[in-house]
Amino acid sequence: MAMMQLAWARRATTAVGRLCSSGGTRGARRRLSGGAQRWAARGASPGRRLSTAWAPAQTALEEAVGVEDDAHAPADNKPLWTTPPASPVPPEPPGPPGGRSLVQRDIQGFLNQCGASPGEARHWLTQFQTSDHSTDKPFAVIEVEEEVLTCQEGVSSLAFALAFLQRMDMKPLVVLGLPSPATAPSGCLSFWEAKAQLARNCKVLVDELRHNAATAVPFFGGGSVLGAAEPAPHASYGGVISVETDLLQWCLESGSIPILCPIGETTSRRSVLLNSLEVTAALAKELQPTKIIFLNNTGGLRDGSNKILSNVNLPADLDLVTSAKWVSPKEQQQIRLIVDVLSRLPHHSSAAITAAGTLLTELFSNKGSGTLFKNAERMLRVSSLDSLDQGRLVDLVNTSFGKKLRDDYLASLRPRLHSVYVSERYNAAAILTTEPVLGGTPYLDKFVVSSSRQGQGSGQMLWECLRRDLQTLFWRSRVTNPINPCCPSPRKGPACRRDPTAPRTTHVA
């Protein structure tokens, strides 16, 4: 039955992909909001700016993955997602109509909530499903603020997203946020009042997951998982001193979603409340997920203009963000925990602060929906090919453009090379030459971003390095290249000169 349902999913997804791709638009790449950029410009000393500040034409550059019209977007009539790894099983008779309806509902609900093109969604699904697959490790550790669970719309969106992740074998682990003291009549929440509210919230989420055909295992007490230190005098919470992962891993292996209340147990068998942010961080350090996610009803970090800060690259942006006046004390604590946790996780792991209703958009679209934190690669600049791993550079260009460079490309490049910018892991690169036109203005010969780094700000950082170091540069692209409509007007930044009779467009920045 499972295999027949998966086959149905492929057929249904292909049909939906064809319907959606005709009117779909590519998601804009992540960038800091304009308000955040202006704040950075005012608050930082000359020459010091957020490394993720918006760069003109960056969206199209990273979208095209090359300054020439050689990048090829995946065809949107392919299956939207690949099935998670599974052991071979013998064929079974077709499942009941209810199973087919669930698959169709998953597909339609995913596309509606995600808001990405089928090509984008397929790219991220494939990447997440094939990275560090393990039956007893969660894909994401997710902390859910209490305000989400008191809103029926938020609970419904969250439950669908969690059930979808579970069915895609991207196992979530949920930590419930502590109730706000304001919910207590006295304005001060006792342990028993907090525990009762946590239990109610947990039951609400478990019931909604059941309506979405997903099973969950609630840990109301948490003492079997979380070891706690005694709270200090007049302190509201104890400290997390140990995490027992056996039961959590058993839940994940059995196909259930663990839902953990932030309550620990001391060595004297006393139950105490724990800070849910610290619980999330402790679990992430032990279980090594791909994602750490903090969900609320308002979305990511907001700057002084109330615009969402889309990217924070670590460590470059850390001091500027933490010193911002518009960062609340709770957000400062989240940032500190994120920095600490990401330093102990694999380099590809990342963290996000976003709204529960847009969780799938954050995960499966290039534009995202909240604030993404990630460890960024350093960008290196060299003026000689001998300073580079030329084989890796050629492989990056060939893979990104989908075709092979001429055999004499590097030899022809040497006498006219201006500089090469490349990330330290060779996931992004820009090659500039000096040509006998426009008074020797540097020519952007190649701008490439590995498919594994698209949507994660690598192209944005690379473009920002070019803007910082070069006063002017130019590049050419075919008139059909998606970079052309996104070229900024002269009053907004780089000039764009176009000859309508020419097969290519020349851009001067």
Coordinates of C-alpha atoms in Angstrom, one line a residue:
M1 CA 0.0 0.0 0.0
A2 CA 2.8 2.4 0.9
M3 CA 4.5 1.9 -2.5
M4 CA 1.2 2.5 -4.4
Q5 CA 0.6 5.7 -2.4
L6 CA 4.0 6.9 -3.3
A7 CA 3.4 6.2 -6.9
W8 CA 0.2 8.1 -6.7
A9 CA 2.0 11.0 -5.1
R10 CA 4.5 11.1 -8.0
R11 CA 1.6 11.2 -10.6
A12 CA -0.4 13.7 -8.6
T13 CA 2.6 15.9 -8.0
T14 CA 3.6 16.0 -11.6
A15 CA 0.1 17.2 -12.6
V16 CA 0.1 19.9 -9.9
G17 CA 3.6 21.0 -10.8
R18 CA 2.5 21.5 -14.4
L19 CA -0.5 23.5 -13.3
C20 CA 1.5 25.7 -10.9
S21 CA 4.6 26.2 -13.0
S22 CA 2.9 28.1 -15.8
G23 CA 2.0 31.0 -13.5
G24 CA 4.7 30.6 -10.9
T25 CA 7.3 33.2 -10.2
R26 CA 10.7 32.6 -8.9
G27 CA 11.2 33.6 -5.3
A28 CA 13.4 36.6 -4.6
R29 CA 16.7 35.8 -2.9
R30 CA 17.1 36.5 0.7
R31 CA 18.5 39.9 1.6
L32 CA 18.5 42.4 4.4
S33 CA 15.6 44.8 4.3
G34 CA 16.2 48.3 3.1
G35 CA 15.5 49.7 6.5
A36 CA 18.1 47.4 8.0
Q37 CA 20.6 48.6 5.4
R38 CA 19.9 52.2 6.2
W39 CA 20.2 51.5 9.9
A40 CA 23.5 49.8 9.4
A41 CA 24.8 52.7 7.3
R42 CA 23.9 55.1 10.1
G43 CA 25.1 53.0 13.0
A44 CA 28.3 51.6 11.7
S45 CA 31.6 53.4 11.3
P46 CA 32.7 54.3 7.7
G47 CA 33.7 51.2 5.8
R48 CA 31.9 48.9 8.1
R49 CA 28.6 47.5 7.0
L50 CA 26.5 44.4 7.5
S51 CA 28.1 41.8 5.1
T52 CA 24.6 40.8 4.1
A53 CA 23.5 44.3 3.0
W54 CA 21.4 44.4 -0.1
A55 CA 23.3 44.7 -3.3
P56 CA 21.7 46.0 -6.6
A57 CA 21.0 43.2 -9.1
Q58 CA 22.0 40.6 -6.6
T59 CA 18.7 38.8 -6.8
A60 CA 19.0 38.3 -10.5
L61 CA 22.6 37.4 -10.3
E62 CA 22.1 34.6 -7.9
E63 CA 18.9 33.6 -9.7
A64 CA 20.7 33.2 -13.0
V65 CA 23.8 31.7 -11.3
G66 CA 25.9 33.3 -14.0
V67 CA 26.3 36.5 -15.8
E68 CA 25.8 34.8 -19.1
D69 CA 22.5 33.1 -20.1
D70 CA 23.9 29.6 -19.4
A71 CA 22.1 28.7 -16.2
H72 CA 19.3 26.3 -16.6
A73 CA 16.4 26.2 -14.1
P74 CA 15.0 22.8 -13.3
A75 CA 12.0 21.9 -15.3
D76 CA 8.8 22.4 -13.2
N77 CA 7.1 19.3 -14.7
K78 CA 9.3 16.9 -12.7
P79 CA 8.0 15.4 -9.6
L80 CA 7.7 18.0 -6.8
W81 CA 9.5 15.9 -4.2
T82 CA 11.5 12.8 -4.0
T83 CA 10.4 10.0 -1.7
P84 CA 12.4 9.5 1.5
P85 CA 14.7 6.6 1.6
A86 CA 12.9 3.4 2.6
S87 CA 13.6 -0.3 2.7
P88 CA 12.3 -2.3 -0.3
V89 CA 8.9 -3.8 0.3
P90 CA 6.8 -6.1 -1.9
P91 CA 4.0 -4.5 -4.0
E92 CA 0.7 -4.1 -2.3
P93 CA -2.8 -3.6 -3.7
P94 CA -4.0 -0.1 -4.1
G95 CA -4.9 1.8 -1.0
P96 CA -8.3 3.1 0.0
P97 CA -9.5 6.4 -1.4
G98 CA -8.7 8.0 2.0
G99 CA -5.0 7.4 1.4
R100 CA -5.1 9.0 -2.0
S101 CA -7.1 12.0 -0.6
L102 CA -4.4 12.5 2.0
V103 CA -1.6 12.6 -0.6
Q104 CA -3.6 15.0 -2.7
R105 CA -4.3 17.2 0.3
D106 CA -0.6 17.2 1.2
I107 CA 0.4 18.3 -2.2
Q108 CA -2.2 21.1 -2.5
G109 CA -1.7 22.3 1.1
F110 CA 2.0 22.3 0.7
L111 CA 1.9 24.4 -2.5
N112 CA -0.6 26.8 -1.0
Q113 CA 1.3 27.3 2.3
C114 CA 4.8 27.3 0.9
G115 CA 4.2 29.8 -1.8
A116 CA 7.3 28.7 -3.8
S117 CA 7.5 27.6 -7.4
P118 CA 7.5 23.8 -7.8
G119 CA 11.1 24.0 -8.9
E120 CA 12.2 25.7 -5.7
A121 CA 10.3 23.4 -3.5
R122 CA 11.7 20.4 -5.3
H123 CA 15.2 21.7 -4.9
W124 CA 14.9 22.2 -1.1
L125 CA 13.0 19.0 -0.5
T126 CA 15.7 17.0 -2.3
Q127 CA 18.5 18.7 -0.5
F128 CA 17.0 18.2 2.9
Q129 CA 16.0 14.6 2.4
T130 CA 19.4 13.6 1.2
S131 CA 21.5 15.4 3.9
D132 CA 22.7 13.3 6.9
H133 CA 19.7 11.0 6.8
S134 CA 19.3 9.1 10.0
T135 CA 16.3 7.3 11.5
D136 CA 17.0 8.5 15.1
K137 CA 18.0 12.1 14.4
P138 CA 15.5 14.9 14.0
F139 CA 15.6 17.1 10.9
A140 CA 14.6 20.1 13.1
V141 CA 14.3 21.0 16.7
I142 CA 11.5 23.5 16.9
E143 CA 10.5 25.8 19.8
V144 CA 6.9 27.0 19.6
E145 CA 6.0 30.1 21.6
E146 CA 2.8 29.8 23.7
E147 CA 1.1 32.6 21.7
V148 CA 1.0 30.3 18.6
L149 CA -0.9 27.6 20.5
T150 CA -3.6 30.0 21.7
C151 CA -4.5 30.9 18.1
Q152 CA -6.5 28.3 16.2
E153 CA -5.2 29.4 12.8
G154 CA -1.6 29.2 14.0
V155 CA -2.2 25.7 15.5
S156 CA -3.8 24.5 12.3
S157 CA -0.9 25.8 10.1
L158 CA 1.7 24.4 12.5
A159 CA 0.1 21.0 12.7
F160 CA -0.1 20.7 8.9
A161 CA 3.5 21.7 8.5
L162 CA 4.7 19.3 11.1
A163 CA 2.7 16.4 9.7
F164 CA 4.0 17.2 6.2
L165 CA 7.6 17.2 7.4
Q166 CA 7.0 13.9 9.2
R167 CA 5.6 12.2 6.1
M168 CA 8.5 13.5 4.1
D169 CA 10.9 11.7 6.6
M170 CA 12.1 15.1 7.8
K171 CA 11.5 14.4 11.5
P172 CA 10.6 17.3 13.7
L173 CA 11.0 17.5 17.5
V174 CA 8.9 20.2 19.2
V175 CA 9.6 22.1 22.4
L176 CA 6.6 24.0 23.9
G177 CA 7.2 27.6 25.0
L178 CA 6.4 28.5 28.6
P179 CA 3.1 30.3 29.2
S180 CA 3.3 34.1 29.8
P181 CA 3.0 35.2 33.4
A182 CA 0.3 37.7 32.1
T183 CA -2.1 34.8 31.7
A184 CA -2.2 34.3 35.5
P185 CA -4.8 36.2 37.5
S186 CA -2.1 37.3 39.9
G187 CA 0.4 38.3 37.2
C188 CA 2.8 35.6 38.5
L189 CA 2.5 32.1 37.2
S190 CA 3.0 29.3 39.7
F191 CA 4.6 26.0 38.8
W192 CA 1.3 24.2 38.9
E193 CA -0.5 26.8 36.8
A194 CA 2.3 26.8 34.2
K195 CA 2.3 23.0 34.1
A196 CA -1.5 22.9 33.6
Q197 CA -1.3 25.4 30.8
L198 CA 1.5 23.5 29.1
A199 CA -0.6 20.3 29.3
R200 CA -3.5 22.1 27.7
N201 CA -1.4 23.5 24.9
C202 CA 0.2 20.1 24.3
K203 CA -3.2 18.4 24.0
V204 CA -4.4 21.0 21.6
L205 CA -1.3 20.4 19.3
V206 CA -1.5 16.6 19.6
D207 CA -5.3 16.7 18.7
E208 CA -4.6 18.9 15.6
L209 CA -1.7 16.6 14.5
R210 CA -4.1 13.6 14.8
H211 CA -6.5 15.5 12.5
N212 CA -3.6 15.7 10.0
A213 CA -3.0 12.0 10.2
A214 CA 0.2 12.4 12.2
T215 CA 1.1 10.7 15.5
A216 CA 2.8 12.5 18.4
V217 CA 4.1 11.5 21.8
P218 CA 3.7 14.1 24.5
F219 CA 6.2 14.4 27.3
F220 CA 4.2 16.3 29.8
G221 CA 6.6 16.1 32.7
G222 CA 9.9 16.1 30.8
G223 CA 11.7 14.5 33.8
S224 CA 12.5 11.4 31.9
V225 CA 14.4 13.5 29.4
L226 CA 15.6 16.7 31.1
G227 CA 17.8 16.8 34.1
A228 CA 17.6 20.1 36.0
A229 CA 19.5 22.1 38.5
E230 CA 17.6 23.7 41.4
P231 CA 16.4 27.2 40.7
A232 CA 18.3 30.0 42.5
P233 CA 16.5 31.9 45.2
H234 CA 13.7 34.0 43.7
A235 CA 14.4 32.6 40.2
S236 CA 11.6 31.4 38.0
Y237 CA 13.5 28.6 36.2
G238 CA 16.0 25.9 36.9
G239 CA 18.9 25.2 34.6
V240 CA 19.3 22.3 32.1
I241 CA 22.2 20.1 33.2
S242 CA 21.5 16.9 31.2
V243 CA 19.5 15.5 28.3
E244 CA 18.5 11.8 28.0
T245 CA 17.9 11.2 24.3
D246 CA 16.9 7.5 24.3
L247 CA 13.1 8.1 24.5
L248 CA 13.3 10.9 22.0
Q249 CA 15.2 8.8 19.5
W250 CA 12.8 5.9 20.0
C251 CA 9.9 8.2 19.1
L252 CA 11.7 9.4 16.0
E253 CA 12.5 5.9 14.9
S254 CA 8.9 4.8 15.4
G255 CA 7.5 7.6 13.2
S256 CA 6.1 9.8 16.0
I257 CA 6.7 13.5 16.7
P258 CA 8.0 14.1 20.2
I259 CA 6.4 17.1 21.9
L260 CA 8.3 18.2 25.0
C261 CA 7.2 20.4 27.8
P262 CA 10.0 22.4 29.4
I263 CA 9.9 20.7 32.7
G264 CA 12.9 19.0 34.2
E265 CA 13.7 17.0 37.3
T266 CA 16.3 17.7 39.9
T267 CA 18.5 15.0 41.6
S268 CA 16.1 15.3 44.6
R269 CA 13.2 14.3 42.3
R270 CA 11.7 17.8 42.3
S271 CA 10.0 19.0 39.1
V272 CA 11.0 22.5 38.0
L273 CA 10.2 24.8 35.1
L274 CA 13.0 25.3 32.5
N275 CA 13.6 28.1 30.0
S276 CA 12.3 26.7 26.7
L277 CA 15.0 28.4 24.7
E278 CA 17.7 26.7 26.8
V279 CA 15.9 23.4 26.4
T280 CA 15.9 23.8 22.6
A281 CA 19.6 24.6 22.6
A282 CA 20.5 21.7 24.8
L283 CA 18.5 19.3 22.6
A284 CA 20.1 20.6 19.4
K285 CA 23.6 20.1 20.8
E286 CA 22.8 16.5 21.7
L287 CA 20.8 15.5 18.6
Q288 CA 22.7 17.5 15.9
P289 CA 19.7 18.5 13.7
T290 CA 19.9 20.3 10.3
K291 CA 17.7 23.1 11.5
I292 CA 16.9 24.9 14.8
I293 CA 13.7 26.9 14.5
F294 CA 12.0 29.4 16.8
L295 CA 8.3 29.9 16.0
N296 CA 6.1 32.8 16.9
N297 CA 3.1 34.7 15.4
T298 CA 5.0 37.8 14.2
G299 CA 7.9 36.4 12.1
G300 CA 11.6 37.1 12.1
L301 CA 13.7 39.9 13.7
R302 CA 12.4 43.3 12.8
D303 CA 14.5 46.4 12.4
G304 CA 13.8 49.9 13.5
S305 CA 11.5 50.3 10.4
N306 CA 9.6 47.2 11.4
K307 CA 10.9 45.3 8.4
I308 CA 12.0 41.7 8.8
L309 CA 15.8 41.1 8.8
S310 CA 16.2 38.3 6.3
N311 CA 19.7 37.1 6.8
V312 CA 22.4 37.1 9.5
N313 CA 25.7 35.7 8.4
L314 CA 27.9 34.6 11.3
P315 CA 30.2 35.8 12.5
A316 CA 30.4 38.8 10.3
D317 CA 27.0 40.3 11.3
L318 CA 26.9 39.3 14.9
D319 CA 28.2 42.4 16.7
L320 CA 26.1 44.8 14.6
V321 CA 22.9 42.9 15.2
T322 CA 23.3 42.3 18.9
S323 CA 24.1 45.9 19.5
A324 CA 21.0 47.2 17.6
K325 CA 18.5 49.1 19.8
W326 CA 15.6 47.4 18.2
V327 CA 16.6 43.9 19.3
S328 CA 14.6 42.9 22.4
P329 CA 16.1 41.1 25.4
K330 CA 14.4 37.8 24.4
E331 CA 15.7 38.2 20.9
Q332 CA 19.2 38.9 22.2
Q333 CA 19.0 35.6 24.2
Q334 CA 17.8 33.8 21.1
I335 CA 20.8 35.2 19.1
R336 CA 23.3 34.2 21.8
L337 CA 21.9 30.6 21.9
I338 CA 21.9 30.4 18.1
V339 CA 25.5 31.5 17.9
D340 CA 26.5 29.0 20.6
V341 CA 24.6 26.1 19.1
L342 CA 25.7 26.6 15.5
S343 CA 29.3 26.6 16.6
R344 CA 28.7 23.0 17.7
L345 CA 26.8 21.8 14.7
P346 CA 27.9 20.8 11.2
H347 CA 28.6 23.8 8.9
H348 CA 25.5 23.2 6.8
S349 CA 23.2 23.5 9.8
S350 CA 21.3 26.8 10.3
A351 CA 18.8 28.4 12.5
A352 CA 15.7 30.5 11.8
I353 CA 13.2 32.7 13.7
T354 CA 9.9 32.8 11.8
A355 CA 6.1 32.7 12.1
A356 CA 4.4 29.4 12.6
G357 CA 2.1 30.1 9.6
T358 CA 5.0 30.5 7.2
L359 CA 7.2 27.6 8.4
L360 CA 7.0 25.8 5.0
T361 CA 7.8 29.0 3.2
E362 CA 10.9 29.5 5.4
L363 CA 12.1 26.0 4.7
F364 CA 11.2 25.4 1.0
S365 CA 11.5 28.7 -0.8
N366 CA 14.5 30.8 -1.8
K367 CA 13.1 34.0 -0.4
G368 CA 12.3 32.5 3.0
S369 CA 9.9 34.2 5.4
G370 CA 11.8 35.0 8.6
T371 CA 15.4 35.6 9.8
L372 CA 17.9 33.0 8.8
F373 CA 21.1 32.5 10.8
K374 CA 24.0 30.6 9.2
N375 CA 27.7 30.1 9.3
A376 CA 29.0 31.9 6.2
E377 CA 32.0 31.1 4.2
R378 CA 34.8 33.7 4.0
M379 CA 35.2 35.4 0.6
L380 CA 38.8 35.4 -0.8
R381 CA 40.2 37.7 -3.4
V382 CA 43.3 36.7 -5.5
S383 CA 44.9 38.3 -8.5
S384 CA 46.6 35.1 -9.9
L385 CA 45.2 31.8 -10.9
D386 CA 48.2 30.1 -9.3
S387 CA 46.8 31.1 -5.9
L388 CA 43.7 29.0 -6.5
D389 CA 42.7 25.4 -6.8
Q390 CA 42.1 25.7 -10.5
G391 CA 40.4 22.3 -10.8
R392 CA 37.8 23.1 -8.1
L393 CA 37.2 26.5 -9.8
V394 CA 36.6 24.9 -13.2
D395 CA 34.3 22.2 -11.7
L396 CA 32.2 25.0 -9.9
V397 CA 31.8 26.9 -13.2
N398 CA 31.0 23.8 -15.2
T399 CA 28.5 22.5 -12.7
S400 CA 26.8 25.9 -12.3
F401 CA 26.4 26.6 -16.0
G402 CA 25.5 23.0 -16.9
K403 CA 28.2 22.7 -19.6
K404 CA 31.9 22.4 -20.0
L405 CA 34.3 25.4 -20.3
R406 CA 36.7 25.4 -23.3
D407 CA 39.9 23.5 -22.7
D408 CA 41.9 26.7 -23.2
Y409 CA 39.7 28.9 -21.0
L410 CA 42.2 29.3 -18.1
A411 CA 45.1 29.9 -20.5
S412 CA 43.2 32.6 -22.3
L413 CA 42.3 34.1 -19.0
R414 CA 45.8 34.6 -17.6
P415 CA 46.9 37.6 -19.6
R416 CA 43.7 39.6 -19.0
L417 CA 42.9 38.5 -15.5
H418 CA 41.9 41.3 -13.1
S419 CA 40.9 39.3 -10.0
V420 CA 39.0 36.2 -8.8
Y421 CA 36.7 36.2 -5.8
V422 CA 35.9 32.8 -4.4
S423 CA 34.4 31.4 -1.2
E424 CA 36.7 29.4 0.9
R425 CA 34.8 26.1 0.1
Y426 CA 34.5 27.0 -3.6
N427 CA 30.7 27.3 -3.5
A428 CA 30.7 30.7 -5.1
A429 CA 33.0 32.6 -7.4
A430 CA 33.3 35.7 -9.6
I431 CA 36.0 36.1 -12.3
L432 CA 36.9 39.6 -13.5
T433 CA 39.0 40.5 -16.5
T434 CA 40.4 43.7 -17.9
E435 CA 39.3 44.4 -21.5
P436 CA 40.2 47.1 -23.9
V437 CA 36.8 48.8 -23.7
L438 CA 35.2 51.4 -21.4
G439 CA 38.6 52.6 -20.3
G440 CA 39.7 49.4 -18.8
T441 CA 36.7 49.0 -16.5
P442 CA 36.7 45.5 -14.9
Y443 CA 34.6 43.0 -16.8
L444 CA 32.6 40.4 -14.9
D445 CA 33.3 37.4 -16.9
K446 CA 31.7 34.7 -14.7
F447 CA 29.5 34.9 -11.6
V448 CA 28.6 31.5 -10.3
V449 CA 26.9 30.0 -7.2
S450 CA 26.7 26.3 -6.4
S451 CA 23.2 24.9 -6.5
S452 CA 23.7 23.8 -2.9
R453 CA 24.2 27.4 -1.8
Q454 CA 21.5 29.1 -3.7
G455 CA 19.0 30.9 -1.5
Q456 CA 21.5 31.0 1.4
G457 CA 23.0 34.3 0.7
S458 CA 26.3 33.2 -0.9
G459 CA 25.7 35.1 -4.1
Q460 CA 24.6 38.1 -2.1
M461 CA 27.8 38.1 0.0
L462 CA 29.9 37.7 -3.2
W463 CA 28.2 40.6 -4.9
E464 CA 28.6 42.8 -1.8
C465 CA 32.4 42.1 -1.9
L466 CA 32.5 43.3 -5.5
R467 CA 30.6 46.5 -4.7
R468 CA 32.9 47.2 -1.7
D469 CA 36.1 46.8 -3.7
L470 CA 35.2 48.1 -7.1
Q471 CA 33.9 51.5 -8.0
T472 CA 32.7 50.3 -11.5
L473 CA 32.4 47.1 -13.4
F474 CA 30.4 45.8 -16.4
W475 CA 29.0 42.6 -17.6
R476 CA 27.0 41.3 -20.6
S477 CA 24.0 39.0 -20.8
R478 CA 21.5 37.8 -23.4
V479 CA 18.3 39.8 -23.7
T480 CA 16.4 36.8 -22.5
N481 CA 18.5 36.4 -19.3
P482 CA 16.3 36.8 -16.1
I483 CA 18.9 39.3 -14.8
N484 CA 17.7 42.0 -17.3
P485 CA 14.3 42.9 -15.8
C486 CA 15.9 43.2 -12.3
C487 CA 18.6 45.6 -13.4
P488 CA 18.3 48.7 -11.2
S489 CA 17.6 52.1 -12.6
P490 CA 20.5 54.7 -12.4
R491 CA 18.8 56.6 -9.5
K492 CA 18.8 53.4 -7.4
G493 CA 22.4 52.3 -8.0
P494 CA 24.2 50.7 -11.0
A495 CA 23.5 52.0 -14.4
C496 CA 22.0 49.7 -17.0
R497 CA 22.7 50.4 -20.7
R498 CA 20.7 48.4 -23.2
D499 CA 20.9 48.3 -27.0
P500 CA 17.5 47.0 -28.2
T501 CA 19.1 45.8 -31.5
A502 CA 21.8 43.8 -29.9
P503 CA 21.5 40.1 -29.0
R504 CA 23.1 40.9 -25.6
T505 CA 22.7 43.5 -23.0
T506 CA 25.6 45.4 -21.4
H507 CA 25.3 46.4 -17.8
V508 CA 27.6 48.9 -16.1
A509 CA 27.7 49.1 -12.3

